[in-house]
CSV table of C-alpha atoms in Angstrom, one decimal:
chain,number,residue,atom,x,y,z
A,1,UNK,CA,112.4,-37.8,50.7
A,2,UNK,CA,113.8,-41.5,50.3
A,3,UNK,CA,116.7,-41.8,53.0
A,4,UNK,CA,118.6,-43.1,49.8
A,5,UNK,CA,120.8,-40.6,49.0
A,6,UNK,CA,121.4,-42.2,45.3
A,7,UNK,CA,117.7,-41.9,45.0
A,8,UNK,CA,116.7,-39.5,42.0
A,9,UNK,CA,113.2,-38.0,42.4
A,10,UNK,CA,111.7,-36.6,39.7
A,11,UNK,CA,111.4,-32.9,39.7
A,12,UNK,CA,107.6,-31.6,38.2
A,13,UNK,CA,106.3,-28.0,37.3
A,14,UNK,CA,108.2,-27.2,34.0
A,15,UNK,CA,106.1,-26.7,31.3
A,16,UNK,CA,108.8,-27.1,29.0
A,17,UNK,CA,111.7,-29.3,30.7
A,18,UNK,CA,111.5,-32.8,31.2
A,19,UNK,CA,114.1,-35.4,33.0
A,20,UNK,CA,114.7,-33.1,35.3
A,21,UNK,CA,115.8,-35.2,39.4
A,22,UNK,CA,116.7,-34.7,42.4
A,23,UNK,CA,119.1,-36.3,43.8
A,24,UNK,CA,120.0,-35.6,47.6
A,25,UNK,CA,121.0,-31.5,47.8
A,26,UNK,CA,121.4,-31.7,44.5
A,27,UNK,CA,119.4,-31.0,41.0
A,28,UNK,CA,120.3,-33.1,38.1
A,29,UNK,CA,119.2,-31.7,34.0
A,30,UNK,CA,119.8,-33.5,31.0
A,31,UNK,CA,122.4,-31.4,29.4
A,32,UNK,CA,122.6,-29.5,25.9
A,33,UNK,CA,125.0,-28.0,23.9
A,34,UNK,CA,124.8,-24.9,25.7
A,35,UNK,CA,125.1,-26.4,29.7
A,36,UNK,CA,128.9,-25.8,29.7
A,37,UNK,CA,128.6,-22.0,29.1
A,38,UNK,CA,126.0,-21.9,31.2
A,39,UNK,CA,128.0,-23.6,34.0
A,40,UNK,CA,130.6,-21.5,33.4
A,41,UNK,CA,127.6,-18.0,33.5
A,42,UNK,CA,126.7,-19.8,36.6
A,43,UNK,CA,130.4,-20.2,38.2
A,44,UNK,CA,130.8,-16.4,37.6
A,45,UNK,CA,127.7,-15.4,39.5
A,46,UNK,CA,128.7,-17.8,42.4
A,47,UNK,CA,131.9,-16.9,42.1
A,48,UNK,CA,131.2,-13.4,42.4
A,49,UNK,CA,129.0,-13.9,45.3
A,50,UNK,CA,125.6,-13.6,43.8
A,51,UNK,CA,122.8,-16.0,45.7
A,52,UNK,CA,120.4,-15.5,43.9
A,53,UNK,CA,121.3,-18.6,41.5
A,54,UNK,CA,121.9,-21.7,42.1
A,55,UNK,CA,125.5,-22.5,43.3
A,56,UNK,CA,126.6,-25.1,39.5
A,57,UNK,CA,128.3,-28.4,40.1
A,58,UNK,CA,129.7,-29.6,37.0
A,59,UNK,CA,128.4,-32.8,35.1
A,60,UNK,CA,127.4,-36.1,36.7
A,61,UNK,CA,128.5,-39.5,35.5
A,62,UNK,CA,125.6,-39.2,32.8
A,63,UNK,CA,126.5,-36.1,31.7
A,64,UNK,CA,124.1,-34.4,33.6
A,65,UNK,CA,124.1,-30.4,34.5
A,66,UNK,CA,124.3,-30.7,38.6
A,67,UNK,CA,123.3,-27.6,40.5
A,68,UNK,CA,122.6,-27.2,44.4
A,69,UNK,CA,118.9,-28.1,45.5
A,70,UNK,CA,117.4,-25.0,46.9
A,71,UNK,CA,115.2,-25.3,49.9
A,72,UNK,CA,111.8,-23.8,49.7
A,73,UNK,CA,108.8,-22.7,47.4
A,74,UNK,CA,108.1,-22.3,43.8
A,75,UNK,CA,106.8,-18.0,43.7
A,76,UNK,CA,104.0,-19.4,41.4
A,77,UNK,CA,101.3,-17.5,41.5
A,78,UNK,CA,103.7,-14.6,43.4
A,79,UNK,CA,101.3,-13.5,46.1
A,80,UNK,CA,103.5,-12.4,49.0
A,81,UNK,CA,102.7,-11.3,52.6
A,82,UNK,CA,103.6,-7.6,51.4
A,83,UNK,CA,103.3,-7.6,47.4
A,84,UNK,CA,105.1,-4.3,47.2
A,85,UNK,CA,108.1,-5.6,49.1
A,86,UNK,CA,107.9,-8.7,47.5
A,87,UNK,CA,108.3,-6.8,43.9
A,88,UNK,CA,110.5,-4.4,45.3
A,89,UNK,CA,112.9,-7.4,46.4
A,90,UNK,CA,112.6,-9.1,42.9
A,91,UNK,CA,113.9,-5.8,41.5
A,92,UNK,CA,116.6,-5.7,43.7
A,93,UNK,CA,117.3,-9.6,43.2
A,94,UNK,CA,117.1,-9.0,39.2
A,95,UNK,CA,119.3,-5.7,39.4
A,96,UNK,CA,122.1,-7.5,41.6
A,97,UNK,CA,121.9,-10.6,38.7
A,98,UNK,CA,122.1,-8.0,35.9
A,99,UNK,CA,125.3,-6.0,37.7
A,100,UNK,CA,127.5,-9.6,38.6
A,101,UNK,CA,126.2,-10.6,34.7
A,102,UNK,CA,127.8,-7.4,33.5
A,103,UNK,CA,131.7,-8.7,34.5
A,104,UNK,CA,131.5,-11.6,32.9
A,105,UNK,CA,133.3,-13.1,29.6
A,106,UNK,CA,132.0,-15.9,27.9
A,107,UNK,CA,134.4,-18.4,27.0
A,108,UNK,CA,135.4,-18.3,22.9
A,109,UNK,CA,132.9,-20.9,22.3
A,110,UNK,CA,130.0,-19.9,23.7
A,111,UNK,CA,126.9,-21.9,22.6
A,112,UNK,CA,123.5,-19.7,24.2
A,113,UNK,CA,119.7,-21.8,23.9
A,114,UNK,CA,118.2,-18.3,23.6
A,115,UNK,CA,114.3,-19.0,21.9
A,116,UNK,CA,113.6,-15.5,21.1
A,117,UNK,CA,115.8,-12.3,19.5
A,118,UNK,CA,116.2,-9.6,22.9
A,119,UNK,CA,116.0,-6.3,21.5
A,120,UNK,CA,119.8,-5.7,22.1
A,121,UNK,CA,122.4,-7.7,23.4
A,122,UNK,CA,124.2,-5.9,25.6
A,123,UNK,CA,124.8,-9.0,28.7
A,124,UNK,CA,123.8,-12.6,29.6
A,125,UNK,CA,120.5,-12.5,31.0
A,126,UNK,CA,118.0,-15.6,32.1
A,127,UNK,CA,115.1,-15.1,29.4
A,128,UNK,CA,112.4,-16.6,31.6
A,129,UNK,CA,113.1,-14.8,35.3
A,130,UNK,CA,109.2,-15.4,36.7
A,131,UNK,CA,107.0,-16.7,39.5
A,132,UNK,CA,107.6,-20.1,37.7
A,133,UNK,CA,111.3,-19.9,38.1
A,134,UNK,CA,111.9,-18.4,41.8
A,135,UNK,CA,112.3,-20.3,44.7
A,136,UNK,CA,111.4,-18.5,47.6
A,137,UNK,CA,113.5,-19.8,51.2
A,138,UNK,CA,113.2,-19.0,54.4
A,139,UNK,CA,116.7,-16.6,54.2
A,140,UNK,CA,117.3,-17.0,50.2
A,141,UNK,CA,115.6,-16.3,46.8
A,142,UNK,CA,117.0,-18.0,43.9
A,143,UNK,CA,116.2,-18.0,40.3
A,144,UNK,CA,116.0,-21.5,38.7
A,145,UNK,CA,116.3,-23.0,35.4
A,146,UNK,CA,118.9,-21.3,33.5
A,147,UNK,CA,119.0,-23.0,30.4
A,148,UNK,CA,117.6,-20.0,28.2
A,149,UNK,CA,120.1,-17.4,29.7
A,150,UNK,CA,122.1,-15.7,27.1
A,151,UNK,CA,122.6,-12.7,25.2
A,152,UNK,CA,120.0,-9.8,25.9
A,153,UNK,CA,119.3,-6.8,27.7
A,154,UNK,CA,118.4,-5.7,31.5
A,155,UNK,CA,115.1,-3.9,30.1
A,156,UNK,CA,113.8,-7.3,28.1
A,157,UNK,CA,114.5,-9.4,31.1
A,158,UNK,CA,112.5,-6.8,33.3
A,159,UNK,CA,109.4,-6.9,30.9
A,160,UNK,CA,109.3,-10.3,31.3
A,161,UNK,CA,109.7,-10.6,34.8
A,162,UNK,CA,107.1,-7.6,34.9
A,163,UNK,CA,104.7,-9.7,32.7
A,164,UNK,CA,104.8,-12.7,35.3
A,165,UNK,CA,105.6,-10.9,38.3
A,166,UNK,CA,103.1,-8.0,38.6
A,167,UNK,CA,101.3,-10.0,37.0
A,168,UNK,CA,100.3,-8.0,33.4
A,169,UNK,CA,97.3,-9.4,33.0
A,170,UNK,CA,93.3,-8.1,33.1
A,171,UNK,CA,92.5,-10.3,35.9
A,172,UNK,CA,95.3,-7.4,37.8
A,173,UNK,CA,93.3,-3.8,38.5
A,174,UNK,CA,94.9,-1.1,36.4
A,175,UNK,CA,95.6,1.3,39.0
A,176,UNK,CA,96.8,-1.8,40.7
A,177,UNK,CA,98.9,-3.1,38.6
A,178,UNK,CA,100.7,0.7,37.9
A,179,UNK,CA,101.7,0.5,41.6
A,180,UNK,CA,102.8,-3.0,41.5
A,181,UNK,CA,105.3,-2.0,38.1
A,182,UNK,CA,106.5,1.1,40.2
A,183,UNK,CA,107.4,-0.9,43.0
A,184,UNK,CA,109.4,-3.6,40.8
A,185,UNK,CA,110.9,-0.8,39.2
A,186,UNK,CA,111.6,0.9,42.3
A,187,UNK,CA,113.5,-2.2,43.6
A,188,UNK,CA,115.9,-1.9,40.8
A,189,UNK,CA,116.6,1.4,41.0
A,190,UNK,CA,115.5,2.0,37.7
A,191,UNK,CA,116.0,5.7,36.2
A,192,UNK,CA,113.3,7.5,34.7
A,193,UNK,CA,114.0,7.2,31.0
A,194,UNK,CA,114.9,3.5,31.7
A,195,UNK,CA,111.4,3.3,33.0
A,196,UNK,CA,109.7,5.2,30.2
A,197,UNK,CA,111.5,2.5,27.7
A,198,UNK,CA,110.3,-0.1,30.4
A,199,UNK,CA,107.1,1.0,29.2
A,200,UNK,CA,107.6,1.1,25.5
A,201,UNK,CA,108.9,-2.6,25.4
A,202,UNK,CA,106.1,-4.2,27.7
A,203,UNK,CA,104.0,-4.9,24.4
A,204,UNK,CA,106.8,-6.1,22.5
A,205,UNK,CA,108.0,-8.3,25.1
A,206,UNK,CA,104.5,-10.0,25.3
A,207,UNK,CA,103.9,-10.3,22.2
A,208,UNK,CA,107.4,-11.8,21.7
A,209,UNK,CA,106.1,-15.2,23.3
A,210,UNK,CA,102.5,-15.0,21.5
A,211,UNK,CA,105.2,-15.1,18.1
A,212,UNK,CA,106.9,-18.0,19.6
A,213,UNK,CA,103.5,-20.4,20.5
A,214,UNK,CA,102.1,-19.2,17.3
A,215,UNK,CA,105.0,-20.0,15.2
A,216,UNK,CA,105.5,-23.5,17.0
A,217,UNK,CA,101.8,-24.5,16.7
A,218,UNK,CA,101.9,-23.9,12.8
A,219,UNK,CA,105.2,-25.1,12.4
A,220,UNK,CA,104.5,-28.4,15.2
A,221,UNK,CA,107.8,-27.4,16.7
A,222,UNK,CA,107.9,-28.9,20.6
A,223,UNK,CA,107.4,-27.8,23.0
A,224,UNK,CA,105.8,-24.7,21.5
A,225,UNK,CA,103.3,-26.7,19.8
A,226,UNK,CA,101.8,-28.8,22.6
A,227,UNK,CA,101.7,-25.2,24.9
A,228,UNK,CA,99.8,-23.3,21.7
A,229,UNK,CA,97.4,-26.4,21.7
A,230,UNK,CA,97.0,-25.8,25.9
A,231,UNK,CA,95.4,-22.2,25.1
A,232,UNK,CA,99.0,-21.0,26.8
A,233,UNK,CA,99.4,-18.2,23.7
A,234,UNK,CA,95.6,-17.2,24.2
A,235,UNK,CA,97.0,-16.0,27.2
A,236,UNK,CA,99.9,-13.9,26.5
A,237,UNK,CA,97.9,-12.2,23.6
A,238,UNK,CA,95.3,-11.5,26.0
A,239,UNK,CA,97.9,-10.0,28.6
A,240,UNK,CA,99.2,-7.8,25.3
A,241,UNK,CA,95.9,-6.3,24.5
A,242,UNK,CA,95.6,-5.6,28.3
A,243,UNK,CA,98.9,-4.1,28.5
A,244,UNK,CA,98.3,-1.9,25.1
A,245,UNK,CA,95.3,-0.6,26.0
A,246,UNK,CA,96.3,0.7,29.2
A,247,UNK,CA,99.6,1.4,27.8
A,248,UNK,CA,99.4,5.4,28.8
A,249,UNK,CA,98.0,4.6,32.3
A,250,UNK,CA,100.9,2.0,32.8
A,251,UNK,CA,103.2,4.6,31.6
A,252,UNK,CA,102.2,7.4,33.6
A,253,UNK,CA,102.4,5.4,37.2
A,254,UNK,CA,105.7,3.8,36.2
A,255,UNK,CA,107.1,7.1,35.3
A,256,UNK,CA,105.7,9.5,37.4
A,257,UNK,CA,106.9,7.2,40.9
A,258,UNK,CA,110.5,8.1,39.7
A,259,UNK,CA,109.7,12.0,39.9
């Protein structure tokens, strides 16, 4: 790191954000209409004691969304020493985010980024919580990039962490892949009818980003087109047909670990 602490270092990785710098501890976005709410999402979860987002800083000189610089590794792909506690943590991590989310009020102006319509809207949650966006430190795990947070619902942000986490593709062993669900499930405490609709929505959530490449590669809409022409919705449909044919197995060991 340049012993300049002015210095801004570009930040790679993102497949959809660019300009993104670091600049000594801290991380510096370009801002859109919807940073100020999501400072102010961000000042109620630090506020309220969550860690497991980054700690917001305002707006640099630029205009710039300015967020602490967490210390570690990007969780992409998510192998951990003990995959099972490692999905049982991100549970736990996602259900502590969900529960401080739950007390807070957007301001009266409230402008969300949110790409895709949740199933319900019932809480702000971060639309894109996956191995991509988890920094993994020595004492903390912190979800990054919060841009996309906004209205939704615990279950759709848990398919898609799911999805990324477990991960729900066929390259993961069936059998396999029902244990790793259970265990995620298991670290958020998850009920048993809140993991049988867990199940029902996997699809749907999946096939909710296939829509969105698909749409932006025929419409040329960025940065949706450029990922459709990288093969990126090949592989969510892919993960789809996976998750829909083993739908009943999936089911039956995400259920049947709550009993």
């Amino acid at each position: 790191m340049s012993s300049d602490p002015s210095a801004e270092l570009p930040l790679q990785g993102g497949n959809v954000s660019g300009g993104i710098v670091r600049v000594g501890d801290t991380v510096r976005r370009p801002a859109g209409p919807w940073s100020p709410t999501v400072h102010a999402f961000l000042s109620h979860l630090n506020n309220v004691g969550y860690d497991g987002a980054p700690r917001t800083l305002g707006f640099d000189a630029q205009g710039r969304h300015v967020v602490e610089y967490v210390g570690g590794v990007v969780a992409m792909p998510f192998p951990h020493d003990d995959l099972h506690r490692g999905l049982r943590r991100v549970g736990r991590l996602l259900r502590e985010f969900h529960d401080a989310a739950a007390t807070f009020t957007p301001p009266p102006d409230a402008t969300w980024n949110v790409v895709i319509e949740p199933d319900r809207s019932e809480l702000i949650v971060h639309h894109d919580a996956a191995p991509w966006n988890l920094i993994v430190g020595r004492e903390r795990w912190v979800f990054i990039d919060w841009d996309n947070a906004g209205p939704g619902s615990r279950l759709w942000d848990l398919a898609y962490a799911a999805h990324g986490f477990v991960p729900l593709s066929p390259e993961t062993p069936v059998a396999e892949a029902g244990e790793r669900l259970a265990a995620l499930a298991d670290g958020y405490r998850l009920d048993e009818s809140d993991r049988q609709a867990l199940a029902e929505l996997l699809h749907r959530r999946i096939m909710s980003m296939y829509e969105l490449l698909e749409r932006g590669g025929r419409e040329g809409s960025e940065p949706w087109c450029r990922l459709w022409r990288q093969g990126h919705g090949d592989t969510w449909r892919r993960n789809a047909d996976y998750v829909d044919r083993y739908a009943t197995l999936l089911t039956r060991a995400l259920v049947h670990a709550s009993l």
